[in-house]
PDB file of C-alpha atoms in Angstrom:
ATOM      1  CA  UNK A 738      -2.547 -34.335   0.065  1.00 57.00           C
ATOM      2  CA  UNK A 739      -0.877 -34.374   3.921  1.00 71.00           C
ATOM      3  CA  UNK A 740      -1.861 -32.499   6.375  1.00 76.00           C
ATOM      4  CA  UNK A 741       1.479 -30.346   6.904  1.00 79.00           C
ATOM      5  CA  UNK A 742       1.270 -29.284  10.587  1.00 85.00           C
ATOM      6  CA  UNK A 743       3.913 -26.626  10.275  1.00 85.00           C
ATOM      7  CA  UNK A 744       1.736 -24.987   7.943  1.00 85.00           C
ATOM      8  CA  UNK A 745      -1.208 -24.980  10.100  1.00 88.00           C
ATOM      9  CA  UNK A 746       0.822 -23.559  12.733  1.00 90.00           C
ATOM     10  CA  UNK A 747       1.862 -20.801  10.253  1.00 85.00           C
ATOM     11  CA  UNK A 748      -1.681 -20.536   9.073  1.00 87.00           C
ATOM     12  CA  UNK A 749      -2.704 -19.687  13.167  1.00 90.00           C
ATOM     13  CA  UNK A 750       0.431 -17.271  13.768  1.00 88.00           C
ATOM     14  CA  UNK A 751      -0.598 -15.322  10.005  1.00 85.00           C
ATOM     15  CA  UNK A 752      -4.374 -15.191  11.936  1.00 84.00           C
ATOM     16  CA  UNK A 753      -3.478 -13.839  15.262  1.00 87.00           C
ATOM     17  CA  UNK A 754      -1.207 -10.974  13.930  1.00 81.00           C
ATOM     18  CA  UNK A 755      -3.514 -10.130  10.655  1.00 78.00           C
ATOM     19  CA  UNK A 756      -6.206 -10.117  13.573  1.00 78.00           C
ATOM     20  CA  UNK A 757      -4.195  -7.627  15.714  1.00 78.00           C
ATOM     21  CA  UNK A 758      -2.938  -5.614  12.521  1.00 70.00           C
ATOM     22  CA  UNK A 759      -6.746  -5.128  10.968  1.00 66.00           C
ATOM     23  CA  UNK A 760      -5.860  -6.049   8.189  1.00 65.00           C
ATOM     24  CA  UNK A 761      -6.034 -10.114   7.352  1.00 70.00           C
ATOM     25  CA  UNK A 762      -4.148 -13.095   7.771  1.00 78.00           C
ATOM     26  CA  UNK A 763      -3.146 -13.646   3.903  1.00 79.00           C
ATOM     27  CA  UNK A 764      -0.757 -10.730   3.914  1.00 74.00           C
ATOM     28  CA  UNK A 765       1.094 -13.250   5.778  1.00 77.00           C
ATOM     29  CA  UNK A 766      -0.042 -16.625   4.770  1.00 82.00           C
ATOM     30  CA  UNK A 767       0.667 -16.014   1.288  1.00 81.00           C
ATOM     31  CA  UNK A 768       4.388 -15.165   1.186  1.00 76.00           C
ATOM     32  CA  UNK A 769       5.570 -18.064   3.712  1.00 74.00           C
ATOM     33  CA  UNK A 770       2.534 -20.462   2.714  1.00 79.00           C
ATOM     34  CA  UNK A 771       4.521 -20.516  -0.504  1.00 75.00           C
ATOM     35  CA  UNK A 772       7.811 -22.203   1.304  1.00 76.00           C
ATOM     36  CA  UNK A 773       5.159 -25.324   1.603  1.00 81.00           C
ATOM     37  CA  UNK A 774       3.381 -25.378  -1.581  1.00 81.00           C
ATOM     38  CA  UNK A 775       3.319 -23.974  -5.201  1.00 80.00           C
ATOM     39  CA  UNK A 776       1.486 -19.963  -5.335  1.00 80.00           C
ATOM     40  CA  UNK A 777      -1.290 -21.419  -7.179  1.00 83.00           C
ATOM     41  CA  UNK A 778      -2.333 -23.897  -4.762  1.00 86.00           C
ATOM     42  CA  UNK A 779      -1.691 -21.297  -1.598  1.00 85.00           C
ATOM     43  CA  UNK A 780      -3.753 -18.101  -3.436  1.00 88.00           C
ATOM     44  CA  UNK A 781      -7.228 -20.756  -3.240  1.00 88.00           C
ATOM     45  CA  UNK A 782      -6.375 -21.956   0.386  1.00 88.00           C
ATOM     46  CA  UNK A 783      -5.888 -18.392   1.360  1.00 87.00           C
ATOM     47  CA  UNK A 784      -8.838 -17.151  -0.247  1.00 88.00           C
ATOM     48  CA  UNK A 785     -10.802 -20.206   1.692  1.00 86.00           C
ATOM     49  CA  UNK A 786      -8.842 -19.142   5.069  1.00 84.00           C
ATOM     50  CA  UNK A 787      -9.974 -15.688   4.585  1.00 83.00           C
ATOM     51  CA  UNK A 788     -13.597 -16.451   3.988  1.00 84.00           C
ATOM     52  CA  UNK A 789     -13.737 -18.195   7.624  1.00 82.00           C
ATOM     53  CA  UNK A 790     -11.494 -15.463   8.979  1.00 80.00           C
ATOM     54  CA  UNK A 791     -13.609 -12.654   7.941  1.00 80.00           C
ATOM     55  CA  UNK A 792     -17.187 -14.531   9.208  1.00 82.00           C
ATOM     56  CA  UNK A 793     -15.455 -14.746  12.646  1.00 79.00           C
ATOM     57  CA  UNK A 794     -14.208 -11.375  13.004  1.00 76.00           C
ATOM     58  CA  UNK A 795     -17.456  -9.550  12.221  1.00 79.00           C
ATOM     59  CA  UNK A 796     -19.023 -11.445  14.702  1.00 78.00           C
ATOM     60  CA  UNK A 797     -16.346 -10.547  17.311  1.00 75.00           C
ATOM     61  CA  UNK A 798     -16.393  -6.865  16.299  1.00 73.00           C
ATOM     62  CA  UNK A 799     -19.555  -6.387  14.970  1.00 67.00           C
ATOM     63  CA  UNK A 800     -20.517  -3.253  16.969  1.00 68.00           C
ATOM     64  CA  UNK A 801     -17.791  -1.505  14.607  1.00 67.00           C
ATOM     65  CA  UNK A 802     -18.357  -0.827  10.985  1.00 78.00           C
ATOM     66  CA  UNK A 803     -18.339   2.256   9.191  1.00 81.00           C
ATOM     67  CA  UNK A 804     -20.584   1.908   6.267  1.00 83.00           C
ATOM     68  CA  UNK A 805     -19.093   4.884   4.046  1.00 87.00           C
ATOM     69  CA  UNK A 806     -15.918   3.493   4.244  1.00 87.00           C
ATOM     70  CA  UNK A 807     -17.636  -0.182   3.046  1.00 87.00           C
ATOM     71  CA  UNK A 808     -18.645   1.585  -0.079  1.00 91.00           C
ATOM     72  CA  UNK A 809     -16.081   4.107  -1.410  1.00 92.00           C
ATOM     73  CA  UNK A 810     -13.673   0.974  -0.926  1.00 92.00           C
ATOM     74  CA  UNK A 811     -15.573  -1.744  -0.908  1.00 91.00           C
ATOM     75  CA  UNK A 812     -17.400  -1.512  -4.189  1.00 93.00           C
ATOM     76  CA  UNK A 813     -14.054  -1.039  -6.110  1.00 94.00           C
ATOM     77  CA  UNK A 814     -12.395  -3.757  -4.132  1.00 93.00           C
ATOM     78  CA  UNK A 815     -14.814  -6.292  -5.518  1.00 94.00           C
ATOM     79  CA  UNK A 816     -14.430  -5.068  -8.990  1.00 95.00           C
ATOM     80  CA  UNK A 817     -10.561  -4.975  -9.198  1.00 95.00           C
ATOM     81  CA  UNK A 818     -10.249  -8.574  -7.256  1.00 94.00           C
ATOM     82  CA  UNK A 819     -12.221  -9.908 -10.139  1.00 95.00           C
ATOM     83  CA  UNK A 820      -9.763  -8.459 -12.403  1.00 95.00           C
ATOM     84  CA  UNK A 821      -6.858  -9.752 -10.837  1.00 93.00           C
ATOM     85  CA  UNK A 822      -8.061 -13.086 -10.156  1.00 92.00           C
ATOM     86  CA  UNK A 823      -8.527 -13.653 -14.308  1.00 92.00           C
ATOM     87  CA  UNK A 824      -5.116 -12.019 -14.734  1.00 90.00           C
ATOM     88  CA  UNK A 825      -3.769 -14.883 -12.488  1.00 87.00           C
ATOM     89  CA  UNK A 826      -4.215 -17.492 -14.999  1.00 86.00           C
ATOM     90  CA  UNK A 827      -1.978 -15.065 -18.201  1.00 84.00           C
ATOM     91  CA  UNK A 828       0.447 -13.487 -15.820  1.00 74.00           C
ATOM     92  CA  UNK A 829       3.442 -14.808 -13.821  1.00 71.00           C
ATOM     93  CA  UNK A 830       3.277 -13.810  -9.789  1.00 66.00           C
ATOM     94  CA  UNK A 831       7.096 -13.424  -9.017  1.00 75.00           C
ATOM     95  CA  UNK A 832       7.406  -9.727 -10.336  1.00 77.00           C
ATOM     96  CA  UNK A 833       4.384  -8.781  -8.705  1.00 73.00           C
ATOM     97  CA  UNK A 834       5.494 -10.318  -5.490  1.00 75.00           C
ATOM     98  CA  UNK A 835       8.340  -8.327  -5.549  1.00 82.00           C
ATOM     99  CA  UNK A 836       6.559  -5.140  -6.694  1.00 78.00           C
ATOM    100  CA  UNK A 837       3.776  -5.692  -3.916  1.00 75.00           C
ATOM    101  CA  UNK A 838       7.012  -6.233  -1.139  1.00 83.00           C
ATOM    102  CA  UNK A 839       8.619  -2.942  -2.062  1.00 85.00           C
ATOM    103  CA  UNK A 840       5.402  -1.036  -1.996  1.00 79.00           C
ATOM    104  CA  UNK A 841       4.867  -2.193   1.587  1.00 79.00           C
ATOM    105  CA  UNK A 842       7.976  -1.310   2.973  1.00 86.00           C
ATOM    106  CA  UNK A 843       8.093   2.195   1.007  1.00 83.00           C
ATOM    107  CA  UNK A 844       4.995   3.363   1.926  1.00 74.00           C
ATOM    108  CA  UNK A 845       4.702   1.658   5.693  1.00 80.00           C
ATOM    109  CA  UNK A 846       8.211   3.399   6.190  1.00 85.00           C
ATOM    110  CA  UNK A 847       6.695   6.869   4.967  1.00 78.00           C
ATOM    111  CA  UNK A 848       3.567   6.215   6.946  1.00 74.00           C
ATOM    112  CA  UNK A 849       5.823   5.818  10.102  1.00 82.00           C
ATOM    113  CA  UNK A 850       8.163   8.765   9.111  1.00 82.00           C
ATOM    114  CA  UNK A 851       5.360  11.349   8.267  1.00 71.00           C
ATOM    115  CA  UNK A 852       1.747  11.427   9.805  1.00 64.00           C
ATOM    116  CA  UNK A 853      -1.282  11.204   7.910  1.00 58.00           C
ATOM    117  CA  UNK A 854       0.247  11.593   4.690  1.00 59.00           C
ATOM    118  CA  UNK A 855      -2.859  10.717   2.663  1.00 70.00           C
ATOM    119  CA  UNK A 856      -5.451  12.788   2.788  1.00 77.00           C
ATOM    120  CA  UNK A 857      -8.608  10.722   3.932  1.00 78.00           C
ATOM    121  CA  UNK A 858     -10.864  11.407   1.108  1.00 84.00           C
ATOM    122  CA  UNK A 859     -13.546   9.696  -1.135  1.00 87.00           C
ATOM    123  CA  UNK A 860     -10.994   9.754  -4.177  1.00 89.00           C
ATOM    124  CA  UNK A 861      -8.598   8.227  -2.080  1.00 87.00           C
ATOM    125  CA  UNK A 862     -10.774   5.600  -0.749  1.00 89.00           C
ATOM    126  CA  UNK A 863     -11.468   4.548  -3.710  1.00 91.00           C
ATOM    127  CA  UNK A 864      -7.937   4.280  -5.507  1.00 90.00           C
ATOM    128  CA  UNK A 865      -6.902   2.211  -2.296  1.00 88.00           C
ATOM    129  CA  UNK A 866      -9.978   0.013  -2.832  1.00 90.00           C
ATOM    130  CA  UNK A 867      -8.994  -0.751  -6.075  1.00 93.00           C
ATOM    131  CA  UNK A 868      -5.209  -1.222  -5.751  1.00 89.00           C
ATOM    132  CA  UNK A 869      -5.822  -3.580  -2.728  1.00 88.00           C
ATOM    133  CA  UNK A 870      -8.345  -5.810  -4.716  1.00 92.00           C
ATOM    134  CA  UNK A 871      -6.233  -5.983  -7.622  1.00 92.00           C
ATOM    135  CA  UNK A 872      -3.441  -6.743  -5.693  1.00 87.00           C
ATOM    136  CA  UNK A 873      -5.497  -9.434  -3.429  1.00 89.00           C
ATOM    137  CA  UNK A 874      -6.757 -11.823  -6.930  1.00 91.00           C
ATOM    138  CA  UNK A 875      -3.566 -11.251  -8.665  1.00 88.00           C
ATOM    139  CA  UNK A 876      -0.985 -12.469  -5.731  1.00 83.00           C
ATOM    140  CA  UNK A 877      -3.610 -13.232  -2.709  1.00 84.00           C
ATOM    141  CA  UNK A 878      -3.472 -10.771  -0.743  1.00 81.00           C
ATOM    142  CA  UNK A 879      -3.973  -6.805  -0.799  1.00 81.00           C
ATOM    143  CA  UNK A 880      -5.182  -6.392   2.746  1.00 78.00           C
ATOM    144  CA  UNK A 881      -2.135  -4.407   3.876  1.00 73.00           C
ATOM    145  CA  UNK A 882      -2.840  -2.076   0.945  1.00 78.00           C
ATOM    146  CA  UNK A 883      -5.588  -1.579   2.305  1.00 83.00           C
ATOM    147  CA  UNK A 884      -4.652  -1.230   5.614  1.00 77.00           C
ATOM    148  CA  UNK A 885      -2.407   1.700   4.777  1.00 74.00           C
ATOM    149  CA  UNK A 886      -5.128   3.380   3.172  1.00 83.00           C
ATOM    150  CA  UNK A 887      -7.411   3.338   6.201  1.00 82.00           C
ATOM    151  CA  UNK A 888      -4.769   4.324   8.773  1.00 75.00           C
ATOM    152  CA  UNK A 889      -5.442   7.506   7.446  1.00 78.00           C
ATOM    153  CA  UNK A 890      -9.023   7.768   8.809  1.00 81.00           C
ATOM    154  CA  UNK A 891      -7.204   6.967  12.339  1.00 78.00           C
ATOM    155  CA  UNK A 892     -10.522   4.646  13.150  1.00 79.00           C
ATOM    156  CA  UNK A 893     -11.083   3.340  16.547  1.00 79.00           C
ATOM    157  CA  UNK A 894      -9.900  -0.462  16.781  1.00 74.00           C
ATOM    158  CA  UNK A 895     -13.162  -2.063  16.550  1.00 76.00           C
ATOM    159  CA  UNK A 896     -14.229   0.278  13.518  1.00 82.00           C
ATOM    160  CA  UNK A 897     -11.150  -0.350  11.965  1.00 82.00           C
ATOM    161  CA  UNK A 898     -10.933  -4.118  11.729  1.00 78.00           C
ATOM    162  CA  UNK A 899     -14.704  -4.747  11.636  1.00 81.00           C
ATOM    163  CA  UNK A 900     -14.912  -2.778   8.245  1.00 85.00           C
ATOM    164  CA  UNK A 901     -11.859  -4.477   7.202  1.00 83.00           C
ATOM    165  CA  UNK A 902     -13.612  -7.568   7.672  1.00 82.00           C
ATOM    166  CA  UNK A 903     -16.392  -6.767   5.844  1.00 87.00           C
ATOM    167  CA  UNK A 904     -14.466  -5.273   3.089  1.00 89.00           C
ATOM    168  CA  UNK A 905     -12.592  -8.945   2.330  1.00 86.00           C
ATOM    169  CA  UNK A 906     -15.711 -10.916   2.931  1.00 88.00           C
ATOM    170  CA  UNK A 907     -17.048  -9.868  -0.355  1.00 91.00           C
ATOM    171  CA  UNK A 908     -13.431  -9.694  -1.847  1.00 91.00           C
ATOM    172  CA  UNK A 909     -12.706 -13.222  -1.216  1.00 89.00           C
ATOM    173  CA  UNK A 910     -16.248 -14.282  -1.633  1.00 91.00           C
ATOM    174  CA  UNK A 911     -15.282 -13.196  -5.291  1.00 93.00           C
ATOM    175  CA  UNK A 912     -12.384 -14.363  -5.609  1.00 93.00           C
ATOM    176  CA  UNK A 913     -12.752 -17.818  -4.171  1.00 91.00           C
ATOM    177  CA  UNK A 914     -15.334 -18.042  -7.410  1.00 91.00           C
ATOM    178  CA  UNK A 915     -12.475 -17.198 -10.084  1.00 93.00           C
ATOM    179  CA  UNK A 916     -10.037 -18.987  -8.459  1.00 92.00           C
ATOM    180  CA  UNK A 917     -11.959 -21.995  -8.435  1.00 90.00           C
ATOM    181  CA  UNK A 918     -13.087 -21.591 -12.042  1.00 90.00           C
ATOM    182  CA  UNK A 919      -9.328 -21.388 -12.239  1.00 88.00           C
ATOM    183  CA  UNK A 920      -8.978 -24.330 -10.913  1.00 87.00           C
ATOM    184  CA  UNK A 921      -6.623 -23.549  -7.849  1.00 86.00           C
ATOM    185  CA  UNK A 922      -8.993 -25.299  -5.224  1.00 85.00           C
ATOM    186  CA  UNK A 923      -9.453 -28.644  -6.281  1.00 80.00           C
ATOM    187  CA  UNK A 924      -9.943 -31.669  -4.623  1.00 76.00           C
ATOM    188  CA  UNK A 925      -7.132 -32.555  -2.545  1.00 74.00           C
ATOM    189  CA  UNK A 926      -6.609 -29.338  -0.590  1.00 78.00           C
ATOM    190  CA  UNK A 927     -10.302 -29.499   0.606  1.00 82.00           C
ATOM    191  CA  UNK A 928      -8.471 -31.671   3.338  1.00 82.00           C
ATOM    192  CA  UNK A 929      -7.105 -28.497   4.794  1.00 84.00           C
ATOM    193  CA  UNK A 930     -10.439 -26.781   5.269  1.00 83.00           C
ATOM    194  CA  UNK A 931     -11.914 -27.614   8.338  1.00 87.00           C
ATOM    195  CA  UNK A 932      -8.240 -26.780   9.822  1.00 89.00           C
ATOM    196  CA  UNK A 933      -8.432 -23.641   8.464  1.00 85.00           C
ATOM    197  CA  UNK A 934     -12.256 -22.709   9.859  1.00 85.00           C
ATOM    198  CA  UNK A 935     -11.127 -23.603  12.891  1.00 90.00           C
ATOM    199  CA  UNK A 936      -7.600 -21.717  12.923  1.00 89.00           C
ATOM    200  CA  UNK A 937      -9.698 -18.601  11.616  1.00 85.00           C
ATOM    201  CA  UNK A 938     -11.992 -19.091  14.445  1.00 86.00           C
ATOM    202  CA  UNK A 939      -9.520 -19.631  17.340  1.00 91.00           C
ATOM    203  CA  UNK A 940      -6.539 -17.135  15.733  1.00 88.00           C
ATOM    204  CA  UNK A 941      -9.421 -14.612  15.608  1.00 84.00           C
ATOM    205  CA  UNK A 942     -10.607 -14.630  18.854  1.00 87.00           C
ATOM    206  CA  UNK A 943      -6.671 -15.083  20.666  1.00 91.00           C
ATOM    207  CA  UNK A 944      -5.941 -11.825  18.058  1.00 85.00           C
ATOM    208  CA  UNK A 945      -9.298  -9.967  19.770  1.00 80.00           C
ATOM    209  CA  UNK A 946      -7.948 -10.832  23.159  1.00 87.00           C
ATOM    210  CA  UNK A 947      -4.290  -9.294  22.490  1.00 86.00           C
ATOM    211  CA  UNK A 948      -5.478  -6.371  21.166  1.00 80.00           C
ATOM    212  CA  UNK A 949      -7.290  -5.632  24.670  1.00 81.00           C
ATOM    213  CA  UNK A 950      -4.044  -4.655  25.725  1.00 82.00           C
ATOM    214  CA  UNK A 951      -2.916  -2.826  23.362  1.00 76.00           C
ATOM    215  CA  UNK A 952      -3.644   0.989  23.750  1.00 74.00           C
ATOM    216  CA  UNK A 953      -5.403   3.327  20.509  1.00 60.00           C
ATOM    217  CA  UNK A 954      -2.598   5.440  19.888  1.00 63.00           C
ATOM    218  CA  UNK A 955      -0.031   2.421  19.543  1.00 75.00           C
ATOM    219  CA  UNK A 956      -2.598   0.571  17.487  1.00 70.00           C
ATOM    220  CA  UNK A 957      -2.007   2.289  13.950  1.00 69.00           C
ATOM    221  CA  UNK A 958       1.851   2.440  14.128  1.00 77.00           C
ATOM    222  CA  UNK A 959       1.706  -1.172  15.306  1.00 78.00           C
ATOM    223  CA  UNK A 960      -0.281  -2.218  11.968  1.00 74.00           C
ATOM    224  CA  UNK A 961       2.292  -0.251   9.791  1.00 78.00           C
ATOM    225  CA  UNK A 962       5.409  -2.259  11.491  1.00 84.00           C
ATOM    226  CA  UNK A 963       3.590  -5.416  10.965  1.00 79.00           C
ATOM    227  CA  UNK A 964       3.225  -4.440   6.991  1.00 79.00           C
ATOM    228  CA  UNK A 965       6.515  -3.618   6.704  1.00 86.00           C
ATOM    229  CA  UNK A 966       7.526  -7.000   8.177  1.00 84.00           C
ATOM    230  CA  UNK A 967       5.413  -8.425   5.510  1.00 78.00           C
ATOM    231  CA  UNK A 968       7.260  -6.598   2.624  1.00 83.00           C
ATOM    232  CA  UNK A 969      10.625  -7.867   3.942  1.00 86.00           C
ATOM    233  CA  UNK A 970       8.877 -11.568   4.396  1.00 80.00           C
ATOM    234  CA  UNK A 971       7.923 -11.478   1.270  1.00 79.00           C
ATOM    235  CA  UNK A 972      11.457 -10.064  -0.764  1.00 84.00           C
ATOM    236  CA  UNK A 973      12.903 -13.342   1.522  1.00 81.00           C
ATOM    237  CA  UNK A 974      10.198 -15.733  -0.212  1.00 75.00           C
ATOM    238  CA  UNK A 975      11.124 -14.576  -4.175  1.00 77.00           C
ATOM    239  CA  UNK A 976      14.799 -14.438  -3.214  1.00 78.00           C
ATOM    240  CA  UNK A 977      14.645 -17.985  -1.479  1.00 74.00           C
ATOM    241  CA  UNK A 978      12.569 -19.576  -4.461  1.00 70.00           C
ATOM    242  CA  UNK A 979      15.164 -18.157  -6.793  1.00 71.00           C
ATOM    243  CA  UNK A 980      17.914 -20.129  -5.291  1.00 64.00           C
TER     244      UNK A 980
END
């Protein structure tokens, strides 16, 4: 397989903002990644992009990490990413695509309209956990799910995107195992890996640098914009594959 190095470019751009947003790089990779090559091929890369991405953000924010969080959605994260990731191989990702796009924009729009609007509870936690690991094996990525759900604990930057992290290390850790029992990362894409360690690495770190300057109280409504960005990205990918 080339080495497409518009793709890699993408690949850095989808780190720095999923860096700066909190919540990960494939809830932009995924829906242009699929301009370059076919959904199957782009859910194993991501899932291999993430794993690197993840490693080098808990190391740059590893102070932050709010361990109650890691378990009332982390736990059913794992579980529901499994699920997905099997459904991949029965079920056809274009609906879903467009499904997971309209969700974004609805709910970042009424996340920007109304404050706090879900109640930060355990219950809650853990229906977010499991929509955004469903989502994240069955069209590779559910990190902006998740992100919605823990804007309503308004966490400090550090907390925020370190448990994040942590969250979609084991997520993608899972999922990299179905989806190559799947067979979506075969040999010839194994080319792009080191390129995508070191994008992870160096997207990371620009993303930690950025967010320096970017104040706590802009930090939330900043991640919600760059969501619903990703829902309209995402409604242009179906819509330009139809055509």
């Amino acid at each position: 397989m080339n080495i497409n190095p518009f793709f890699l470019l993408w690949a850095l751009l989808a780190e720095i903002l999923g860096t700066i947003g909190g919540f990960g790089s494939s809830v932009f990779f995924v829906p242009i990644g699929s301009f370059f090559l076919d959904f199957h091929t782009v859910l194993g890369l991501t899932a291999l992009l993430h794993l690197a991405s993840n490693i080098s953000k808990l190391f740059l924010f590893k102070k932050g990490l709010d361990k109650k969080l890691l378990i009332t959605i982390g736990i059913p994260s794992v579980i529901f990413v499994i699920i997905g990731s099997y459904l991949t191989r029965y079920l056809s990702g274009k609906m879903l695509e467009i499904i997971l796009a309209l969700f974004l924009i609805i709910f970042s729009v009424f996340f920007l309209v109304k404050n706090n609007p879900i109640t930060p509870t355990k219950l809650n936690s853990a229906l977010g956990g499991s929509f955004s690991g469903f989502s994240a094996g069955l069209v590779g990525t559910g990190g902006a799910i998740r992100g919605l759900v823990m804007a309503a604990f308004n966490l400090e930057k550090s907390v925020f995107i370190a448990t994040s992290a942590c969250i979609d290390f084991f997520i993608d850790l899972s999922r990299s195992v179905v989806y190559y029992q799947n067979g979506y990362i075969s040999k010839p894409i194994w080319g792009y890996v080191p390129y995508l360690f070191a994008i992870a690495l160096i997207g990371s770190y620009i993303g930690k640098k950025i967010l320096n300057y970017i104040p706590q109280q802009y930090f939330i409504k900043l991640s919600l914009v760059l969501i619903l960005i990703t829902g309209a990205i995402t409604i242009c990918n179906v819509v330009w594959n139809l055509f």
